[in-house]
XYZ file of C-alpha atoms in Angstrom:
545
model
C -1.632 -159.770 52.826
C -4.451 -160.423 55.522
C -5.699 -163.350 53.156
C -3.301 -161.806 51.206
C -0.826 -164.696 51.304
C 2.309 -163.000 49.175
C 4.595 -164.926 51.636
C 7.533 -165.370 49.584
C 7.453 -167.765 46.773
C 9.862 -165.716 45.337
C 12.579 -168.428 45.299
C 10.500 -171.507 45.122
C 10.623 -172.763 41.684
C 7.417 -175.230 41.583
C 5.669 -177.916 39.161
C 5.476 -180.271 36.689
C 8.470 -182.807 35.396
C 11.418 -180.930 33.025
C 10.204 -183.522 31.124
C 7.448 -181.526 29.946
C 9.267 -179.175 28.850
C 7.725 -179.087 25.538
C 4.288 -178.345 26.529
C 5.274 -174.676 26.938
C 8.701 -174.023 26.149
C 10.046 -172.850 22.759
C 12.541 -176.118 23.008
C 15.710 -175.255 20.788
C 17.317 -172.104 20.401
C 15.762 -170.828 17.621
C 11.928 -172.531 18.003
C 11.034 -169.004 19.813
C 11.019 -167.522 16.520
C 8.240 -169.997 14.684
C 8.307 -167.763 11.472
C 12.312 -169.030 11.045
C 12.023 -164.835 9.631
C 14.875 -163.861 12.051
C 12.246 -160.634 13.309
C 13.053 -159.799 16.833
C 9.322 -158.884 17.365
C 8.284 -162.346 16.624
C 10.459 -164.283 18.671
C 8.527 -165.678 22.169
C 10.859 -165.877 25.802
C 10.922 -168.744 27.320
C 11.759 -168.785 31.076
C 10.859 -170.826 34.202
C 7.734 -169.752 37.189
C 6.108 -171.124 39.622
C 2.411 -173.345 39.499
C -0.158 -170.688 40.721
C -1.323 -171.108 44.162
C -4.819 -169.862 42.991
C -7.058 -169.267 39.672
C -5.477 -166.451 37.970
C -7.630 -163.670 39.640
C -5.426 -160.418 40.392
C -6.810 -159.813 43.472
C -6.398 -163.477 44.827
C -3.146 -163.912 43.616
C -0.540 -162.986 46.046
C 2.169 -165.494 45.695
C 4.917 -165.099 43.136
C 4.388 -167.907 40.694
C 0.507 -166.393 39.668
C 2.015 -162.781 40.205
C 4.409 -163.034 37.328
C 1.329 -164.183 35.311
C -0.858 -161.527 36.252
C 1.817 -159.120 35.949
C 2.573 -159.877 32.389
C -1.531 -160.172 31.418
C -2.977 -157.081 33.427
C -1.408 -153.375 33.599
C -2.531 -151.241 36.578
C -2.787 -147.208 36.192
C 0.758 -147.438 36.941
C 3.697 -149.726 36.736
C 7.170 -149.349 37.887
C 10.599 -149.150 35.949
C 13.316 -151.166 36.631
C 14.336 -148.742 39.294
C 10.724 -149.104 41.352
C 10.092 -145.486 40.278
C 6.391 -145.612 39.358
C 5.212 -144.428 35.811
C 2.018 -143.896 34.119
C 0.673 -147.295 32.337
C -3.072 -146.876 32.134
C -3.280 -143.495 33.497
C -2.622 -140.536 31.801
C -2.411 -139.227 35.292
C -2.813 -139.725 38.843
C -3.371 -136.369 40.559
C -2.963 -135.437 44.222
C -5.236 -132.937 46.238
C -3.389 -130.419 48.526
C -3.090 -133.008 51.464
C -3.240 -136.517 49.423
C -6.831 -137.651 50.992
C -7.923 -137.251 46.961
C -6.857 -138.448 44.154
C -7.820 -137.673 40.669
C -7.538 -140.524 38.374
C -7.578 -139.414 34.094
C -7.299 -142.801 31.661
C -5.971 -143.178 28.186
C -8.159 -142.759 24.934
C -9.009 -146.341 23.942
C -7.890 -149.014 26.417
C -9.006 -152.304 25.574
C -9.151 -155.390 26.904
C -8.321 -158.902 25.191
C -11.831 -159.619 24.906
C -12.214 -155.990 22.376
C -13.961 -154.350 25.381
C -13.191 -150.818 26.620
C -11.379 -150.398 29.753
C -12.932 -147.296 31.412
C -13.340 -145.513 34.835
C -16.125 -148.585 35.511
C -13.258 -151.335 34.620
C -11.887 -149.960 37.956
C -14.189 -148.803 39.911
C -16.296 -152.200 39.917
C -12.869 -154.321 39.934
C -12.131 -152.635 43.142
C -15.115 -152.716 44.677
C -15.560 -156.095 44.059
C -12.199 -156.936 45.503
C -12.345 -154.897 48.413
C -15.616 -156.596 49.376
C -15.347 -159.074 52.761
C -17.857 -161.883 51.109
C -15.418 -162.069 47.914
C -12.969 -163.581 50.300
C -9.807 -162.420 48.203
C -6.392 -162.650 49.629
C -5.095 -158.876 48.612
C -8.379 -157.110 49.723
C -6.416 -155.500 52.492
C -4.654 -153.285 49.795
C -8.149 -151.154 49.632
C -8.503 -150.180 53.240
C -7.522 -146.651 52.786
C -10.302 -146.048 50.910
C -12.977 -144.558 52.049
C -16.147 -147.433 52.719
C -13.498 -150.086 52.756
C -15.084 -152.931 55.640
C -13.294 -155.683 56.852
C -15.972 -156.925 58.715
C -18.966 -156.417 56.622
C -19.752 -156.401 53.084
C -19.539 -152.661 51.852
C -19.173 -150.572 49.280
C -16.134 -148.154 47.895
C -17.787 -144.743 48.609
C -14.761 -143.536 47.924
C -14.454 -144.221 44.099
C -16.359 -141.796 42.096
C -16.798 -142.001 38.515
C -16.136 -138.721 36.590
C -16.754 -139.872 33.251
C -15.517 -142.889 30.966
C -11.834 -141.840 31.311
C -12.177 -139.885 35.257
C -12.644 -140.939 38.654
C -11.849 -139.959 41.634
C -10.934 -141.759 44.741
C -11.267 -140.773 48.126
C -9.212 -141.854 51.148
C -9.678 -142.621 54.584
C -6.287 -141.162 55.734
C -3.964 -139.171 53.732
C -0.880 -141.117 51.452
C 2.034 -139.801 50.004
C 2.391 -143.037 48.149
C -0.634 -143.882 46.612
C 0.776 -143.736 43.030
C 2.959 -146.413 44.366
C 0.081 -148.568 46.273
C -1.570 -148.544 43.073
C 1.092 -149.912 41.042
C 0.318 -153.624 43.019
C -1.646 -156.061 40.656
C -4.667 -156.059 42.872
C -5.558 -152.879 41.429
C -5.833 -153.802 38.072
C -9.231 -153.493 36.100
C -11.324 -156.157 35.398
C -13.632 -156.811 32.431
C -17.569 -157.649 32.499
C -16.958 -160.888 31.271
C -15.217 -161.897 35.059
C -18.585 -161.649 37.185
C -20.249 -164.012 34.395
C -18.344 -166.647 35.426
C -15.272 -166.056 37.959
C -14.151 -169.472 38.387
C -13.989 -169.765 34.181
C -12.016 -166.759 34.302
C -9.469 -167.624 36.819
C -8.268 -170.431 34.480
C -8.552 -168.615 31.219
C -8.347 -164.725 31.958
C -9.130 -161.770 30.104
C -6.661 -159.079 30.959
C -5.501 -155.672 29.586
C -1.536 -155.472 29.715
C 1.591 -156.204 27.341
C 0.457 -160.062 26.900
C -2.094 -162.382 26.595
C -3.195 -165.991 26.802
C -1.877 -168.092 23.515
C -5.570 -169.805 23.932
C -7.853 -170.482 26.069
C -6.389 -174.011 26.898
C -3.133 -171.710 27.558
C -2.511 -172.449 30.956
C -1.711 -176.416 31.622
C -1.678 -176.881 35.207
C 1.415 -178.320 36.543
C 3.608 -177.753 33.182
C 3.266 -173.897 32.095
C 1.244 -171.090 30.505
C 1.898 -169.780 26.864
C 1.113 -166.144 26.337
C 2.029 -163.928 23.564
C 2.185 -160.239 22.646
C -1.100 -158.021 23.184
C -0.956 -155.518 19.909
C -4.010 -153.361 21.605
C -2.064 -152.539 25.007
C -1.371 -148.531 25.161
C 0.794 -148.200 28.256
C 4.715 -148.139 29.672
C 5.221 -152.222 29.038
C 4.730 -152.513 25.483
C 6.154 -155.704 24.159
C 9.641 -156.328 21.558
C 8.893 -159.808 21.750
C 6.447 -162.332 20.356
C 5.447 -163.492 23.763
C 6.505 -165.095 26.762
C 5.741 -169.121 27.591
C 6.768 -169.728 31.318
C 7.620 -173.541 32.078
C 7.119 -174.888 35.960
C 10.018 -176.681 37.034
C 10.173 -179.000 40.267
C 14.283 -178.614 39.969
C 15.918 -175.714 39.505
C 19.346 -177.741 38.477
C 16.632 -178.952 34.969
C 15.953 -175.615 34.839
C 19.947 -174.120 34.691
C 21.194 -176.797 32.797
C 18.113 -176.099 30.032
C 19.388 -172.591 29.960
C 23.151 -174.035 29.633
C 21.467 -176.187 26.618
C 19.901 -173.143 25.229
C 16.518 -174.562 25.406
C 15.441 -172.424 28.312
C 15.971 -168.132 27.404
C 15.954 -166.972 31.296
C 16.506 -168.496 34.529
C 15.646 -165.594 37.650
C 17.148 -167.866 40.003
C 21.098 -169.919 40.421
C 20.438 -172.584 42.045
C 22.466 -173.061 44.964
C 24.656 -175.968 43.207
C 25.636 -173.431 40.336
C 26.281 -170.326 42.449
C 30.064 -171.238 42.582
C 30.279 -171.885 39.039
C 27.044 -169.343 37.395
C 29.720 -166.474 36.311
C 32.060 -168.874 34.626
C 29.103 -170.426 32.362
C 27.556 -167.313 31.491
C 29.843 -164.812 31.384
C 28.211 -162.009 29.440
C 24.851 -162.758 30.001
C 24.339 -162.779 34.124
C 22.567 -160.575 36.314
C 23.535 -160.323 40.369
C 22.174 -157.462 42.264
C 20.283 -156.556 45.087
C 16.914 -156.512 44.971
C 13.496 -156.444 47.138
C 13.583 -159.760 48.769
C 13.985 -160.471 52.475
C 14.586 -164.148 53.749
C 13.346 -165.154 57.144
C 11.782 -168.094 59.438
C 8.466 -167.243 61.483
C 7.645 -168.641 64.303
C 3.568 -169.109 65.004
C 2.616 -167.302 67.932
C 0.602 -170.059 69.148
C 3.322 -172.597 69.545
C 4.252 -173.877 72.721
C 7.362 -172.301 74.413
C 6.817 -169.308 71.671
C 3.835 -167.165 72.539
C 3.411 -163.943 73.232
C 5.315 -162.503 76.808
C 8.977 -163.087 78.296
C 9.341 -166.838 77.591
C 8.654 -166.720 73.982
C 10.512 -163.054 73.754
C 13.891 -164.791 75.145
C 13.742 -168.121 72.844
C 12.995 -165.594 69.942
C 16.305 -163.491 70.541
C 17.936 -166.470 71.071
C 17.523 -168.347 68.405
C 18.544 -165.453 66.201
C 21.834 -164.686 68.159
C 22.752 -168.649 67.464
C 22.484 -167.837 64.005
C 25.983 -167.616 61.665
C 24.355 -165.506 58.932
C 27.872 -164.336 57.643
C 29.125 -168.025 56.987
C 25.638 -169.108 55.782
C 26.179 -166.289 53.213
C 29.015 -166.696 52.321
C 29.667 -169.987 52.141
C 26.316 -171.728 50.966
C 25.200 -168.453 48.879
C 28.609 -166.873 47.395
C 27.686 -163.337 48.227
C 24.574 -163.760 46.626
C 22.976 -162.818 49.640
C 23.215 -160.288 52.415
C 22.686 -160.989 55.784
C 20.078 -159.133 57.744
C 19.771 -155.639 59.706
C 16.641 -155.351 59.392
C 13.357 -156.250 58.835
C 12.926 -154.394 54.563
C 15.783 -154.290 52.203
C 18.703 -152.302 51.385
C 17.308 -152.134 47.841
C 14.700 -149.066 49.015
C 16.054 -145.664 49.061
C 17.286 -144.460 51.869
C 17.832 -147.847 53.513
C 21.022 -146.888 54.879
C 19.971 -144.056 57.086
C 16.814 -146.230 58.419
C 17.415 -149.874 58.162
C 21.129 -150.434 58.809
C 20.846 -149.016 62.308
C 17.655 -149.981 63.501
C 17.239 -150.224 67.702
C 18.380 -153.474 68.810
C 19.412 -155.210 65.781
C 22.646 -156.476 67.295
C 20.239 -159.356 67.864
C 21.152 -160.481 63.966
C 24.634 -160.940 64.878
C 26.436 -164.358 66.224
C 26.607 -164.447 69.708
C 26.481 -167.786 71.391
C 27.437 -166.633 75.172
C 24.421 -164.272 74.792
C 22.171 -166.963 72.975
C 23.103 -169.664 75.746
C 22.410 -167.346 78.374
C 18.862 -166.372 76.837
C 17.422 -170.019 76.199
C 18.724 -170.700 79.798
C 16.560 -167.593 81.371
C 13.229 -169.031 79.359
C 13.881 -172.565 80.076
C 13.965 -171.103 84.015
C 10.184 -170.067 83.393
C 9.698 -173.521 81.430
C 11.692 -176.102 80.109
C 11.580 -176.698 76.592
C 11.533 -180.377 75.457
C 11.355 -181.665 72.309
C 12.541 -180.956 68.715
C 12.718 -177.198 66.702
C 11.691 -177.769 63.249
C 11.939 -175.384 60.377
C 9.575 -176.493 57.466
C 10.161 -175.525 54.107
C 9.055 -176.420 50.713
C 11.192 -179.084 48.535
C 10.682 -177.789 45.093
C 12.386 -174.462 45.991
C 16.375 -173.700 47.016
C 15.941 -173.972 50.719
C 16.759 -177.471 51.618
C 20.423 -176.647 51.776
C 20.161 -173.440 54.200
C 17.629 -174.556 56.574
C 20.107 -177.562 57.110
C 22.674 -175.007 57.452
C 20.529 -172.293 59.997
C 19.185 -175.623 62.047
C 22.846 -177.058 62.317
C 23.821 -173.539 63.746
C 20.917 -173.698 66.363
C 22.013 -177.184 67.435
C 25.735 -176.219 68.072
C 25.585 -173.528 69.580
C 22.516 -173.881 71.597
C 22.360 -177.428 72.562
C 18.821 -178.110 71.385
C 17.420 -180.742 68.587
C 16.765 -179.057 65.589
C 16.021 -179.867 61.930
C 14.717 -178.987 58.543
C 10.858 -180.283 58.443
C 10.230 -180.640 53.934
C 7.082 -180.204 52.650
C 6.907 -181.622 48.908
C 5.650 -177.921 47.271
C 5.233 -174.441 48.263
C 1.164 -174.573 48.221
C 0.907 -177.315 50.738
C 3.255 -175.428 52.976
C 1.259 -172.325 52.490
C -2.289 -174.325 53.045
C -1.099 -175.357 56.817
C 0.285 -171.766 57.350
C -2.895 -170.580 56.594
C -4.854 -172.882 58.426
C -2.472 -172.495 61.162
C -1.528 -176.430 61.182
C 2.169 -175.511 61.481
C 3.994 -177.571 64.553
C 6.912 -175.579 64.173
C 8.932 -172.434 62.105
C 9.009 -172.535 58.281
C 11.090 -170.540 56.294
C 9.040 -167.198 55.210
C 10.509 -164.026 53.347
C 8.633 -161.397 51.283
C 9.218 -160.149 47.841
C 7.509 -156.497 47.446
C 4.922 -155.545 45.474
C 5.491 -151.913 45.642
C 9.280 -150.216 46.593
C 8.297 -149.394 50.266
C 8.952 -149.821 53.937
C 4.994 -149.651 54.569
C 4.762 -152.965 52.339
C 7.369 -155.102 53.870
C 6.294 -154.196 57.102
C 1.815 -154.507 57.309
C 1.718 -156.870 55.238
C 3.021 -159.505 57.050
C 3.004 -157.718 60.782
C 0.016 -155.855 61.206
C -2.648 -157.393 62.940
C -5.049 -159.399 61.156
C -2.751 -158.839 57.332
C -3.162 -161.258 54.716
C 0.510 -162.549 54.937
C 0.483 -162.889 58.822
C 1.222 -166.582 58.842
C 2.638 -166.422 62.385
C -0.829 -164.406 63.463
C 1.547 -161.797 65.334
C -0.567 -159.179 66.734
C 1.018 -155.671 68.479
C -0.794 -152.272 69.255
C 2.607 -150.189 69.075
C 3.840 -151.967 65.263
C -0.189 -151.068 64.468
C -0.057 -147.626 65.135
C 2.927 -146.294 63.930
C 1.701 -148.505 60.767
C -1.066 -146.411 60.395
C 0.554 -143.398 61.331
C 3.261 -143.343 58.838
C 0.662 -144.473 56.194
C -1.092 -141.357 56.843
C 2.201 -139.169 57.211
C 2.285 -135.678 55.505
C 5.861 -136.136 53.960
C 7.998 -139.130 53.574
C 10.523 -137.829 56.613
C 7.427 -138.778 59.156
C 6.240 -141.824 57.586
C 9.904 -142.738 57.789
C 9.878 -141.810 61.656
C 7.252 -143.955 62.342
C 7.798 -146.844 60.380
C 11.150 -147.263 62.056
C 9.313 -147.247 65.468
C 7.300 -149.986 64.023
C 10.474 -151.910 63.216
C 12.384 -151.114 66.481
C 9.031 -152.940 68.191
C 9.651 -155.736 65.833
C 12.901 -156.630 66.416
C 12.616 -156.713 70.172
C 9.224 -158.899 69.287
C 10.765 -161.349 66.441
C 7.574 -162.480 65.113
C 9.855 -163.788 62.582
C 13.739 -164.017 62.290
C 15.697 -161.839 59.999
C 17.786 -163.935 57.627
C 19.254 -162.445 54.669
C 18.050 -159.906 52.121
C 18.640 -161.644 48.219
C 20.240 -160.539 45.446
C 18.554 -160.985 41.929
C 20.878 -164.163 40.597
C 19.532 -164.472 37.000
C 21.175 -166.244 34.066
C 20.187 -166.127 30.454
C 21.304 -167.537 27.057
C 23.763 -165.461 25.739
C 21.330 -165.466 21.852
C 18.757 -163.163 24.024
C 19.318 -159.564 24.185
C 18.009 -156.713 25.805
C 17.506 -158.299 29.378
C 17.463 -156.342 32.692
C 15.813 -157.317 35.996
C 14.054 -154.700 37.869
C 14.260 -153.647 41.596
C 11.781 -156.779 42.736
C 14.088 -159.219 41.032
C 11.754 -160.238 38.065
C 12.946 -159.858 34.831
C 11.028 -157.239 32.685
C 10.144 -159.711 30.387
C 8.570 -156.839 27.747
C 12.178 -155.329 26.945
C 13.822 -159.233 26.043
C 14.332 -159.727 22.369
C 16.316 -162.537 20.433
């Protein structure tokens, strides 16, 4: 995400003291139902997130904490089931020309937003625009540059979007894509209401938003604790709500966090921490979740670090840093099978993963080999002799402490060099020096999608100049077979040239694979109805109690 900074927060579980707790938690079992009726419908979820990175504007928020926000307070034209198969939400439908450069775009009778305004062909058209426009400076504007006028290095205009009537546009594409009605599932597409270019910074605390939820107030987000939000009766779309609402509480320990679920004050946890994972099955027997899901684990290495930039130096310390690497004990021992370790550079959870992933070129580089590694580090240190001390930064209030201590132990036996975890005290200061590329060493990096795609695991974090290209890796093949699968007929040749891209990348290593993640969710056992869908967040809108 070129500004687009969805580097994975997935697993870092940020914010205020468990203490406060009560600021925007239900608290007891049974507080989530205030009415003490016993209705299902009334009840609010309680479960834990992350503090935003950024005001709550869809199109600047591209970490997961604000994502799960977003997600819950805007709907798109379509969403996703709990399989990643996309489904109408606004749209009554998104329609294809003969060779997908156009796409015809027909709303639902009487969207609304919060605010009682209509949500029309306009909502999107000037929410995109407006996004996709270089002075607006917003992290996920990337996601518009197949559309025709997109500019990423002058303000311009979506000629692409026309408006039809109230409920019609259309939108014309640069290239063609077969998965547009995928692309356009991503939050960054969401419409926006009139009330946003009044005043955007008032908006990014308080938002107006169209989807299955809403803010409790306008005071409803308290920075550092949690956000209350409850059910949004006017929302027509695939999402709609069981529940009374959903108040998320920001944790800075995930061990407050499992033992408040244990406690029953806490309804679901979407991460074990690593100090339960022996024990999570035992203590919640009928109400656990472990499965794979869209989240890849790695460490990036900046491209302009000593020892590491681009050509055959930084190439051989690259490959061997990743042969020194015991992902299989790592796994299994510090993880319990909750994790998978790496073949590639997506996860298995997209279809077709095992004909195209498993056996990418060259990914015998992911396996332990510590002759090979040795021999590697030696050949670079022949071109120039690396002194000094390999770091792997990391953010404390996440679950990472424990395996960057493992994967930097594994890189100091068995290649001889100083190495050691580098903690940063929370996930936004980590991602402010990645972004202003202040980083003196790796830091752990990973990627949880937004859409169920190779394309998005792959550009958004690879192709030159993306929003989520912390390690500013930059490579003409990995660009054009980006663009050239993007623009693929059928999903057999994107396919084709995606895994060109990929083969590239794993001779390259801009980052090092890791380990894809399983969803390991817990809940208390009084909630019912809960499922976690293919990018391991719960779907919040099904949960009753």
């Amino acid at each position: 995400m070129k500004t687009n900074r969805k580097a994975l927060a997935a697993l870092s579980i940020v914010a205020a003291s468990a203490l406060a707790l009560t600021a925007c938690s239900s608290g007891s079992k049974d507080s989530g139902n205030e009415s003490g009726s016993g209705d299902a419908a009334a009840a609010v979820i309680t479960t834990n997130g992350t503090e935003p990175q950024n005001p709550l504007i869809p199109s600047n928020t591209t970490e997961v904490g604000g994502g799960k926000i977003i997600n819950l307070i805007f709907a798109g034209l379509t969403s996703f089931d709990a399989s990643g198969a996309p489904q109408m939400d606004q749209a009554e439908s998104v329609t294809p020309n003969a060779d997908n450069t156009q796409y015809t775009v027909k709303l639902k009778e009487g969207l609304k937003f919060t605010d009682g305004t209509p949500v029309t062909a306009d909502s999107f058209i000037k929410a995109w625009t407006w996004s996709a426009k270089l002075g607006n400076a917003q992290s996920a504007s990337y996601f518009f540059d197949n559309i025709k006028g997109y500019n990423a290095e002058k303000d311009a205009e979506l000629t692409g979007l026309k408006k039809v009537s109230d409920t019609e546009f259309t939108v014309d594409l640069i290239n063609p894509e077969s998965d547009f009605t995928k692309r356009i599932g991503y939050s960054a597409f969401v419409p926006l209401p009139e009330s946003f270019y009044k005043d955007t910074k008032a908006f990014g605390e308080s938002p107006v938003g169209n989807g299955s939820y809403k803010l409790a107030s306008e005071k409803a987000w308290t920075h550092n604790k949690g956000i209350e939000l409850v059910t949004n009766p006017d929302y027509k779309g695939a999402r709609v709500a069981k529940n009374g609402g959903v108040n998320i509480t920001f944790y800075t320990n995930e061990d407050a966090a499992y033992a408040d679920v244990q406690g029953q004050n806490l309804d679901v946890l979407d991460t074990v921490p690593a100090s339960a994972l022996k024990n999570y099955e035992s203590d919640f027997p009928d109400s656990k979740t472990n499965k794979a899901a869209a989240v890849f684990q790695s460490f990036t290495i900046p491209q302009y670090l000593e020892h590491f930039k681009p050509g055959e130096e930084g190439q051989l310390r690259r490959q061997a840093l990743s042969l020194a690497i015991d992902r299989d004990t790592i796994t299994d021992k510090i993880f319990q099978g909750t994790r998978q370790p790496a073949k590639d550079f997506t996860s298995p959870a997209l279809e077709g993963w095992e004909t195209w992933g498993k056996t990418v070129a060259g990914n015998d580089v992911f396996s332990l080999n510590v002759e090979k590694a040795k021999e590697l580090w030696a050949k670079a240190d022949a071109i120039s002799k690396y002194e000094g001390k390999f770091t792997i930064s990391y953010n404390a209030d996440g679950p990472h402490e424990e395996w960057v201590t493992a994967v930097t132990n594994s890189l100091k036996q068995n290649l001889g060099i100083e190495a050691e975890p580098k903690a940063y005290a929370s996930f936004k200061q980590l991602l402010d020096d990645e972004n202003n590329d202040k980083m003196t060493g790796a830091f752990r990096s990973g990627w949880q999608a937004d859409y169920p795609a190779m394309y998005n695991f792959l550009a958004p974090l690879y192709q030159t100049g993306a929003s989520s290209n912390y390690g500013r890796y930059t490579s003409k093949v990995v660009d054009n077979a980006l663009k050239a699968g993007s623009a693929a007929k059928t999903p057999e040749e994107a396919t084709a040239e995606y895994t060109k891209a990929q083969a590239e990348l794993v001779k390259d290593l801009p980052a090092i694979p890791l380990w894809y993640q399983n969803v390991t969710g817990v809940w208390n056992p009084d909630v019912k109805n809960v499922e976690f869908g293919w990018d391991s967040v719960a779907l919040y809108h099904e949960i009753t109690k």
